[in-house]
Amino acid sequence: MRTRRVWPRRWLAMQEYAHLPRLRPLGSAFVHDASAPPLRAILLTLLLLSLGGCSEDLPGDLPGVPSGEEEQELVDALQRLHEAAEQRPSDGETRGRLAMAYDVNGFPDRAIIVYGQAAVLAPEAFNWPYFQALLMVRTHNDYVGALASLDAAIEVDDTYVPAWLSRAGWLRDLNQTEDARVAYDRAAELGAGAPAAVGIAQLYLGEGQFDEAIAILEPLSADTPDPRIDSLLSRAYRALGRAVDARIASARGRAARSGMQWLDPRLAIQAKFIAGFSNRLLHAQNLIQASRPAAALDLAEALVRERPNDIGAINTLAWANAALQRIDTAKAVLRDGIERYPDEPRFHQMMANAYSEEGDTDQVRQHLERVLELDERNARALEDLGWLVARAGETDAGIALLESALANGAPAPKQVLYRLGLLDGAAERWGQAAARFRDAAKIDAAYTMAYVYLGRCLAEMGHFEEAAIALDWADYLGTHEEERAASRSRLAALQAPARERAAPEPESQ
Amino acid sequence: MRFTARLMAGLLPCLLAGCSVPEQAESLEWFHDEAAARGIDFLHASGFTGRYMIPEITSSGAALADLDGDGDLDAYIVQSGSLTTDSEVTDQIYFNQGDGRFKVGTSPPDSDGYGMGVAAGDYDNDGDVDLYVTNLGPNLLLRNDGSGRFENVAQAAGVDEPGWGTSAAFLDLDTDGDLDLYVTNYIQWRIDAEIECYMAGARTFCPPQNYKAPAPDQLFRNNGDGTFTNVSRLAGLPLAFGNGFGVVSADYDQNGLPDVFVANDMMANQLWLNQGGLRFSESAMEWGCGVDAAGDAKAGMGVAAADIDDDSDVDILVVNLEGQSDSLYKNAGTWFEDATAKAGLNVVSRRYTRFGAVFADFNNDGWLDLYQANGAVSPIPDNEGDAFAEPNTLYRGEGGRFALVTPDGGTAQKLVHTSRGLAVGDVDNDGGLDLLVVNRDTHPYLLMNRVDQRGNWIRFRVLTRGGRDAHAATVSVVAGGQRKYRDVQPAASYLSSNDPRVHFGLADAERASDVRVLWPTGAVEAFGEFGEGDTVTLQEGTGKRIVAQ
């Protein structure tokens, strides 16, 4: 077995976690402190080196397999991988597989130890120090140790973009701005795109260079709607006194879904080590949310076969089918679920969503009413039912339900207010409608249609100047051109008679 | 071998003594837990039986306030109880005997709910401190008869909200002279709708976002006759809300009216800027304190607000989950800057899950320090005994930067429990601020201040014309050539209520000069100069008016 020079920090990282749970701390000397400088680490390393050098022949014992309240299926899976690693003690790949299993199934301390061991056994492998580094930050805030591990991975392959993005972000967190900039630049060279650009913008913001940050963030905001980009942009605008722009950016940021991602393909290999019913269920749900319903479907089907009475599994299977637009199948799953659990409101809510996709309003209504029988303060159901009945002509009932949704915590109050405004406007209750649209715009300063209809309502009330201001705001936001034009026309039409009345009488000859 | 032996001889003592003292950390004992010795024998009960229902991990809060009107701080500790059975455990009052030792008082009125937090304030302006206790279930309004005995009048007063109340605050938001009531609500939860969550293949408590049911907060206007009116819609509260945990008030935009900041768990925070007439504009995102610098909403639990850098405006700290840094929002006048990294908290604060948080000058050096009460929300693998236990943390402050103090929490005793509620106050009136910490399923800490060579100090009891604590008044003093600002701000931290008296550490200064009070009415009065080491009463109308209201 060849002996390889060890990076002191990485060795220390292994030792820091090797003390769990067997070694007892020596007073405060082994208290883990992410903010502590490396002096103590270097001293310890020197001591250890002086005691016999730095041999890699024995990377250390494997930590024991958990034996608490974990699911047996999970424990069995871990045990199999543990035994495989014991049978091949010098094989880094086998040890790495065990580490990944600990990692994805929620045992970070064990994962960190075993990743470190795998890295020693297979120094040519990128994954083991890389995964170890990610975990050390995520679960222990050990930036120093993580950077050492990450550097070891980068030594193996310095073209992997996520590694450079992680390096840059951690250095930024440690206020090592120049080093962070170098890392972001490297990531950008390798084609990282928006994440690297945003990182550099964050560095500019931290240094008070707001114009430079805006120069990066504005084009990104147009191309890549992402709450973080808009939030950073809002911050830059504020610092420069551009309050209106800040307000709009923060509103956009609140509404946006994340459009800026850099997938980490290497992490994908960990998924096959997810074990245990509950972990696999969570994974299926995460896949749906990550817009991978096909992968989720296979998993969900397996879960329901294993446990046909599990509410979570049934729900997830229905959700996956619905995400794939297999509405009939989703409904069949939900019907089965409702038969088993007639009082489970989530099944009825999902069934209402499924029928809504098909336009079967009677069924939608039936299931939403059942949700409210089971949970009278369910804001989502109140809102959906309120809008449904209002559009069916039961305006007063619809308004009452929508107002109840607001009082009970509707998840998107601006939408409820907007709908209430439309209903009041249709009944020509202009003042009430204006109040609703004004409130919706208060929540979301970038809600163009709220301003459009606010302007319309104010115009109908004869408040022409205020109406013009509202429409100016809508113009500033710049979307919904036709609707803005229509409201402007109506304003002009209402203003004309008033102007005529106000015009001076022509002189008679 | 000789080299090795010399090396070991040289290094080993150094290592064992932990002699690498980083720039950021300091070692000295600041506090000593004396709860049992001083008569605080409370035992919290979460009612946990293995079902992992989310209320059981939130624990409860405490208040330090003068409940019997004898000039010292008494304690009110909220009991959680049980979600599934009738529980005989109750909240508890402890009356201070005058020297920081306590005697248990008559049990306060019981509730049907699962106890959460407590706010203190004289809502009926009759000269004694009343309490509002929040529950999962109907809240209680405990009216004080003046002797520290209480009657629950919540239903008659119109404030017996049945939701999941967490932190609450008595505040005169319409500046009409009586205390209104802001109640933060967490999620809309029912026991029969509880969901199951797992981590590492074992059951654990679900995070709040899994329920997708945040609950709007409530604002009750004090009608002046012992009753309240729910003005939440008028105020605009249904327009923005989240899984609310912490609330703290100050005049953040310095328009003369108290504003309200709410910390939400895994959702954007709210900053309700007071527009007058009980109308508020929610402005957290615009002002930069809705999410962190990276645009992420964190697990906001406890919250603290104070002028940490003596620039006359109030800064805000929100404490979060393990793995997430604190969020320190430094007030820049018309917005907040996320100054967590500049304050030295970005990395070091992520170790534990933080709940209670207080800014207070524990060593009286003139700068606000920071104490955090910690405890996990998921079982920590390999934790012996309490699976959620974590040590608390103490930071020494200096001009808006914070340095970690070791050992953890500033105590030589090894104190590791699942801490939640946290209240600060000087219970033995010796000039050193002490801490009351509520621990889940065990006894609380009463951390007596033991800082060696504390600086000089002065404290003010700030009263309205009517004689009650002037919530949201700002006291400023000049000491050591620097003007410092502190608010009357009992409601802060997590589910708890602090000593309403305003404490200033003076370092070496022997006098606090040019003492001024900015009253909630907008009037400013000057009270002159006072010597250190005393508690002085400042009452509205008795100073020299500088600015009329």
PDB file of N, CA and C in Angstrom, chain B residues 256-319:
ATOM      1  N   GLY B 256     -42.092  58.984  14.006  1.00  0.00           N
ATOM      2  CA  GLY B 256     -42.773  59.321  15.249  1.00  0.00           C
ATOM      3  C   GLY B 256     -43.822  58.328  15.673  1.00  0.00           C
ATOM      4  N   LEU B 257     -44.034  57.283  14.896  1.00  0.00           N
ATOM      5  CA  LEU B 257     -45.049  56.282  15.242  1.00  0.00           C
ATOM      6  C   LEU B 257     -44.392  54.911  15.372  1.00  0.00           C
ATOM      7  N   PRO B 258     -44.814  54.118  16.363  1.00  0.00           N
ATOM      8  CA  PRO B 258     -44.199  52.793  16.515  1.00  0.00           C
ATOM      9  C   PRO B 258     -44.611  51.855  15.390  1.00  0.00           C
ATOM     10  N   ASP B 259     -43.655  51.149  14.838  1.00  0.00           N
ATOM     11  CA  ASP B 259     -43.887  50.183  13.778  1.00  0.00           C
ATOM     12  C   ASP B 259     -43.755  48.778  14.354  1.00  0.00           C
ATOM     13  N   VAL B 260     -44.091  47.786  13.547  1.00  0.00           N
ATOM     14  CA  VAL B 260     -44.079  46.395  14.032  1.00  0.00           C
ATOM     15  C   VAL B 260     -43.316  45.528  13.046  1.00  0.00           C
ATOM     16  N   PHE B 261     -42.341  44.790  13.536  1.00  0.00           N
ATOM     17  CA  PHE B 261     -41.610  43.821  12.706  1.00  0.00           C
ATOM     18  C   PHE B 261     -41.984  42.425  13.179  1.00  0.00           C
ATOM     19  N   VAL B 262     -42.307  41.566  12.209  1.00  0.00           N
ATOM     20  CA  VAL B 262     -42.692  40.184  12.526  1.00  0.00           C
ATOM     21  C   VAL B 262     -41.737  39.231  11.828  1.00  0.00           C
ATOM     22  N   ALA B 263     -41.158  38.310  12.582  1.00  0.00           N
ATOM     23  CA  ALA B 263     -40.299  37.279  12.006  1.00  0.00           C
ATOM     24  C   ALA B 263     -41.132  36.050  11.720  1.00  0.00           C
ATOM     25  N   ASN B 264     -41.076  35.579  10.479  1.00  0.00           N
ATOM     26  CA  ASN B 264     -41.834  34.400  10.070  1.00  0.00           C
ATOM     27  C   ASN B 264     -40.910  33.221   9.811  1.00  0.00           C
ATOM     28  N   ASP B 265     -41.417  32.048  10.057  1.00  0.00           N
ATOM     29  CA  ASP B 265     -40.656  30.808   9.941  1.00  0.00           C
ATOM     30  C   ASP B 265     -40.738  30.275   8.517  1.00  0.00           C
ATOM     31  N   MET B 266     -39.615  30.360   7.773  1.00  0.00           N
ATOM     32  CA  MET B 266     -39.502  29.879   6.397  1.00  0.00           C
ATOM     33  C   MET B 266     -40.385  30.660   5.417  1.00  0.00           C
ATOM     34  N   MET B 267     -40.733  31.876   5.781  1.00  0.00           N
ATOM     35  CA  MET B 267     -41.443  32.788   4.878  1.00  0.00           C
ATOM     36  C   MET B 267     -40.876  34.185   5.089  1.00  0.00           C
ATOM     37  N   ALA B 268     -41.134  35.046   4.136  1.00  0.00           N
ATOM     38  CA  ALA B 268     -40.625  36.424   4.274  1.00  0.00           C
ATOM     39  C   ALA B 268     -41.175  37.075   5.534  1.00  0.00           C
ATOM     40  N   ASN B 269     -40.367  37.906   6.167  1.00  0.00           N
ATOM     41  CA  ASN B 269     -40.803  38.646   7.352  1.00  0.00           C
ATOM     42  C   ASN B 269     -41.737  39.776   6.943  1.00  0.00           C
ATOM     43  N   GLN B 270     -42.388  40.384   7.919  1.00  0.00           N
ATOM     44  CA  GLN B 270     -43.199  41.577   7.655  1.00  0.00           C
ATOM     45  C   GLN B 270     -42.656  42.768   8.438  1.00  0.00           C
ATOM     46  N   LEU B 271     -42.657  43.919   7.793  1.00  0.00           N
ATOM     47  CA  LEU B 271     -42.354  45.177   8.456  1.00  0.00           C
ATOM     48  C   LEU B 271     -43.569  46.076   8.265  1.00  0.00           C
ATOM     49  N   TRP B 272     -44.356  46.224   9.309  1.00  0.00           N
ATOM     50  CA  TRP B 272     -45.576  47.029   9.246  1.00  0.00           C
ATOM     51  C   TRP B 272     -45.224  48.454   9.664  1.00  0.00           C
ATOM     52  N   LEU B 273     -45.119  49.338   8.696  1.00  0.00           N
ATOM     53  CA  LEU B 273     -44.805  50.740   8.977  1.00  0.00           C
ATOM     54  C   LEU B 273     -46.095  51.490   9.274  1.00  0.00           C
ATOM     55  N   ASN B 274     -46.115  52.103  10.451  1.00  0.00           N
ATOM     56  CA  ASN B 274     -47.320  52.752  10.961  1.00  0.00           C
ATOM     57  C   ASN B 274     -47.588  54.052  10.194  1.00  0.00           C
ATOM     58  N   GLN B 275     -48.773  54.132   9.560  1.00  0.00           N
ATOM     59  CA  GLN B 275     -49.141  55.320   8.789  1.00  0.00           C
ATOM     60  C   GLN B 275     -50.059  56.245   9.577  1.00  0.00           C
ATOM     61  N   GLY B 276     -50.361  55.847  10.800  1.00  0.00           N
ATOM     62  CA  GLY B 276     -51.307  56.618  11.594  1.00  0.00           C
ATOM     63  C   GLY B 276     -52.706  56.064  11.448  1.00  0.00           C
ATOM     64  N   GLY B 277     -53.525  56.281  12.437  1.00  0.00           N
ATOM     65  CA  GLY B 277     -54.899  55.807  12.383  1.00  0.00           C
ATOM     66  C   GLY B 277     -55.010  54.309  12.308  1.00  0.00           C
ATOM     67  N   LEU B 278     -54.041  53.601  12.836  1.00  0.00           N
ATOM     68  CA  LEU B 278     -54.000  52.142  12.833  1.00  0.00           C
ATOM     69  C   LEU B 278     -53.964  51.574  11.416  1.00  0.00           C
ATOM     70  N   ARG B 279     -53.440  52.338  10.503  1.00  0.00           N
ATOM     71  CA  ARG B 279     -53.202  51.825   9.155  1.00  0.00           C
ATOM     72  C   ARG B 279     -51.705  51.587   8.984  1.00  0.00           C
ATOM     73  N   PHE B 280     -51.389  50.481   8.333  1.00  0.00           N
ATOM     74  CA  PHE B 280     -49.988  50.095   8.210  1.00  0.00           C
ATOM     75  C   PHE B 280     -49.670  49.756   6.764  1.00  0.00           C
ATOM     76  N   SER B 281     -48.428  49.987   6.421  1.00  0.00           N
ATOM     77  CA  SER B 281     -47.953  49.615   5.093  1.00  0.00           C
ATOM     78  C   SER B 281     -46.913  48.523   5.264  1.00  0.00           C
ATOM     79  N   GLU B 282     -47.164  47.369   4.682  1.00  0.00           N
ATOM     80  CA  GLU B 282     -46.208  46.256   4.809  1.00  0.00           C
ATOM     81  C   GLU B 282     -45.056  46.501   3.844  1.00  0.00           C
ATOM     82  N   SER B 283     -43.859  46.642   4.384  1.00  0.00           N
ATOM     83  CA  SER B 283     -42.739  47.122   3.575  1.00  0.00           C
ATOM     84  C   SER B 283     -41.451  46.329   3.761  1.00  0.00           C
ATOM     85  N   ALA B 284     -41.542  45.095   4.237  1.00  0.00           N
ATOM     86  CA  ALA B 284     -40.309  44.358   4.565  1.00  0.00           C
ATOM     87  C   ALA B 284     -39.437  44.135   3.331  1.00  0.00           C
ATOM     88  N   MET B 285     -40.039  43.719   2.227  1.00  0.00           N
ATOM     89  CA  MET B 285     -39.225  43.450   1.042  1.00  0.00           C
ATOM     90  C   MET B 285     -38.607  44.726   0.508  1.00  0.00           C
ATOM     91  N   GLU B 286     -39.391  45.788   0.473  1.00  0.00           N
ATOM     92  CA  GLU B 286     -38.845  47.053  -0.039  1.00  0.00           C
ATOM     93  C   GLU B 286     -37.736  47.568   0.851  1.00  0.00           C
ATOM     94  N   TRP B 287     -37.876  47.377   2.143  1.00  0.00           N
ATOM     95  CA  TRP B 287     -36.899  47.881   3.076  1.00  0.00           C
ATOM     96  C   TRP B 287     -35.732  46.923   3.289  1.00  0.00           C
ATOM     97  N   GLY B 288     -35.802  45.772   2.677  1.00  0.00           N
ATOM     98  CA  GLY B 288     -34.652  44.874   2.721  1.00  0.00           C
ATOM     99  C   GLY B 288     -34.558  43.999   3.943  1.00  0.00           C
ATOM    100  N   CYS B 289     -35.654  43.857   4.678  1.00  0.00           N
ATOM    101  CA  CYS B 289     -35.601  42.990   5.863  1.00  0.00           C
ATOM    102  C   CYS B 289     -36.617  41.861   5.772  1.00  0.00           C
ATOM    103  N   GLY B 290     -37.097  41.616   4.541  1.00  0.00           N
ATOM    104  CA  GLY B 290     -38.037  40.521   4.368  1.00  0.00           C
ATOM    105  C   GLY B 290     -37.332  39.185   4.230  1.00  0.00           C
ATOM    106  N   VAL B 291     -36.213  39.215   3.521  1.00  0.00           N
ATOM    107  CA  VAL B 291     -35.410  38.019   3.294  1.00  0.00           C
ATOM    108  C   VAL B 291     -33.952  38.408   3.507  1.00  0.00           C
ATOM    109  N   ASP B 292     -33.048  37.434   3.375  1.00  0.00           N
ATOM    110  CA  ASP B 292     -31.645  37.777   3.623  1.00  0.00           C
ATOM    111  C   ASP B 292     -30.995  38.339   2.366  1.00  0.00           C
ATOM    112  N   ALA B 293     -29.709  38.605   2.469  1.00  0.00           N
ATOM    113  CA  ALA B 293     -29.005  39.282   1.370  1.00  0.00           C
ATOM    114  C   ALA B 293     -29.018  38.459   0.087  1.00  0.00           C
ATOM    115  N   ALA B 294     -29.143  37.147   0.254  1.00  0.00           N
ATOM    116  CA  ALA B 294     -29.159  36.300  -0.934  1.00  0.00           C
ATOM    117  C   ALA B 294     -30.570  36.108  -1.482  1.00  0.00           C
ATOM    118  N   GLY B 295     -31.538  36.732  -0.853  1.00  0.00           N
ATOM    119  CA  GLY B 295     -32.921  36.607  -1.316  1.00  0.00           C
ATOM    120  C   GLY B 295     -33.681  35.439  -0.742  1.00  0.00           C
ATOM    121  N   ASP B 296     -33.131  34.803   0.294  1.00  0.00           N
ATOM    122  CA  ASP B 296     -33.786  33.626   0.864  1.00  0.00           C
ATOM    123  C   ASP B 296     -34.561  33.972   2.121  1.00  0.00           C
ATOM    124  N   ALA B 297     -35.760  33.404   2.215  1.00  0.00           N
ATOM    125  CA  ALA B 297     -36.524  33.515   3.455  1.00  0.00           C
ATOM    126  C   ALA B 297     -36.033  32.420   4.395  1.00  0.00           C
ATOM    127  N   LYS B 298     -35.699  32.794   5.589  1.00  0.00           N
ATOM    128  CA  LYS B 298     -35.145  31.826   6.536  1.00  0.00           C
ATOM    129  C   LYS B 298     -36.177  31.480   7.607  1.00  0.00           C
ATOM    130  N   ALA B 299     -35.769  30.586   8.498  1.00  0.00           N
ATOM    131  CA  ALA B 299     -36.673  30.089   9.541  1.00  0.00           C
ATOM    132  C   ALA B 299     -36.702  31.050  10.712  1.00  0.00           C
ATOM    133  N   GLY B 300     -37.253  32.230  10.528  1.00  0.00           N
ATOM    134  CA  GLY B 300     -37.253  33.249  11.578  1.00  0.00           C
ATOM    135  C   GLY B 300     -37.963  32.772  12.825  1.00  0.00           C
ATOM    136  N   MET B 301     -37.229  32.738  13.915  1.00  0.00           N
ATOM    137  CA  MET B 301     -37.827  32.336  15.186  1.00  0.00           C
ATOM    138  C   MET B 301     -37.877  33.540  16.127  1.00  0.00           C
ATOM    139  N   GLY B 302     -36.800  33.758  16.851  1.00  0.00           N
ATOM    140  CA  GLY B 302     -36.763  34.893  17.768  1.00  0.00           C
ATOM    141  C   GLY B 302     -36.277  36.143  17.065  1.00  0.00           C
ATOM    142  N   VAL B 303     -36.520  37.272  17.732  1.00  0.00           N
ATOM    143  CA  VAL B 303     -36.168  38.543  17.119  1.00  0.00           C
ATOM    144  C   VAL B 303     -35.768  39.534  18.210  1.00  0.00           C
ATOM    145  N   ALA B 304     -34.803  40.375  17.882  1.00  0.00           N
ATOM    146  CA  ALA B 304     -34.372  41.423  18.802  1.00  0.00           C
ATOM    147  C   ALA B 304     -34.165  42.688  17.996  1.00  0.00           C
ATOM    148  N   ALA B 305     -34.398  43.834  18.636  1.00  0.00           N
ATOM    149  CA  ALA B 305     -34.217  45.099  17.929  1.00  0.00           C
ATOM    150  C   ALA B 305     -33.620  46.117  18.882  1.00  0.00           C
ATOM    151  N   ALA B 306     -32.613  46.824  18.431  1.00  0.00           N
ATOM    152  CA  ALA B 306     -31.977  47.857  19.255  1.00  0.00           C
ATOM    153  C   ALA B 306     -31.026  48.645  18.371  1.00  0.00           C
ATOM    154  N   ASP B 307     -30.574  49.764  18.869  1.00  0.00           N
ATOM    155  CA  ASP B 307     -29.573  50.546  18.161  1.00  0.00           C
ATOM    156  C   ASP B 307     -28.207  49.986  18.558  1.00  0.00           C
ATOM    157  N   ILE B 308     -27.698  49.059  17.777  1.00  0.00           N
ATOM    158  CA  ILE B 308     -26.485  48.356  18.196  1.00  0.00           C
ATOM    159  C   ILE B 308     -25.213  49.135  17.882  1.00  0.00           C
ATOM    160  N   ASP B 309     -25.331  50.157  17.040  1.00  0.00           N
ATOM    161  CA  ASP B 309     -24.128  50.885  16.638  1.00  0.00           C
ATOM    162  C   ASP B 309     -24.209  52.375  16.960  1.00  0.00           C
ATOM    163  N   ASP B 310     -25.161  52.729  17.819  1.00  0.00           N
ATOM    164  CA  ASP B 310     -25.263  54.110  18.324  1.00  0.00           C
ATOM    165  C   ASP B 310     -25.387  55.148  17.215  1.00  0.00           C
ATOM    166  N   ASP B 311     -26.139  54.788  16.171  1.00  0.00           N
ATOM    167  CA  ASP B 311     -26.372  55.792  15.131  1.00  0.00           C
ATOM    168  C   ASP B 311     -27.816  56.291  15.152  1.00  0.00           C
ATOM    169  N   SER B 312     -28.484  56.051  16.252  1.00  0.00           N
ATOM    170  CA  SER B 312     -29.800  56.586  16.599  1.00  0.00           C
ATOM    171  C   SER B 312     -30.975  55.898  15.923  1.00  0.00           C
ATOM    172  N   ASP B 313     -30.729  54.917  15.069  1.00  0.00           N
ATOM    173  CA  ASP B 313     -31.865  54.192  14.509  1.00  0.00           C
ATOM    174  C   ASP B 313     -31.807  52.734  14.981  1.00  0.00           C
ATOM    175  N   VAL B 314     -32.938  52.068  14.860  1.00  0.00           N
ATOM    176  CA  VAL B 314     -33.065  50.734  15.462  1.00  0.00           C
ATOM    177  C   VAL B 314     -32.779  49.664  14.429  1.00  0.00           C
ATOM    178  N   ASP B 315     -31.869  48.773  14.753  1.00  0.00           N
ATOM    179  CA  ASP B 315     -31.500  47.655  13.907  1.00  0.00           C
ATOM    180  C   ASP B 315     -32.260  46.405  14.367  1.00  0.00           C
ATOM    181  N   ILE B 316     -32.321  45.404  13.506  1.00  0.00           N
ATOM    182  CA  ILE B 316     -33.120  44.216  13.798  1.00  0.00           C
ATOM    183  C   ILE B 316     -32.277  42.961  13.616  1.00  0.00           C
ATOM    184  N   LEU B 317     -32.430  42.020  14.545  1.00  0.00           N
ATOM    185  CA  LEU B 317     -31.784  40.715  14.410  1.00  0.00           C
ATOM    186  C   LEU B 317     -32.860  39.645  14.406  1.00  0.00           C
ATOM    187  N   VAL B 318     -32.806  38.743  13.428  1.00  0.00           N
ATOM    188  CA  VAL B 318     -33.686  37.579  13.405  1.00  0.00           C
ATOM    189  C   VAL B 318     -32.801  36.344  13.507  1.00  0.00           C
ATOM    190  N   VAL B 319     -33.162  35.438  14.392  1.00  0.00           N
ATOM    191  CA  VAL B 319     -32.361  34.221  14.552  1.00  0.00           C
ATOM    192  C   VAL B 319     -33.084  33.058  13.889  1.00  0.00           C
TER     193      VAL B 319
END
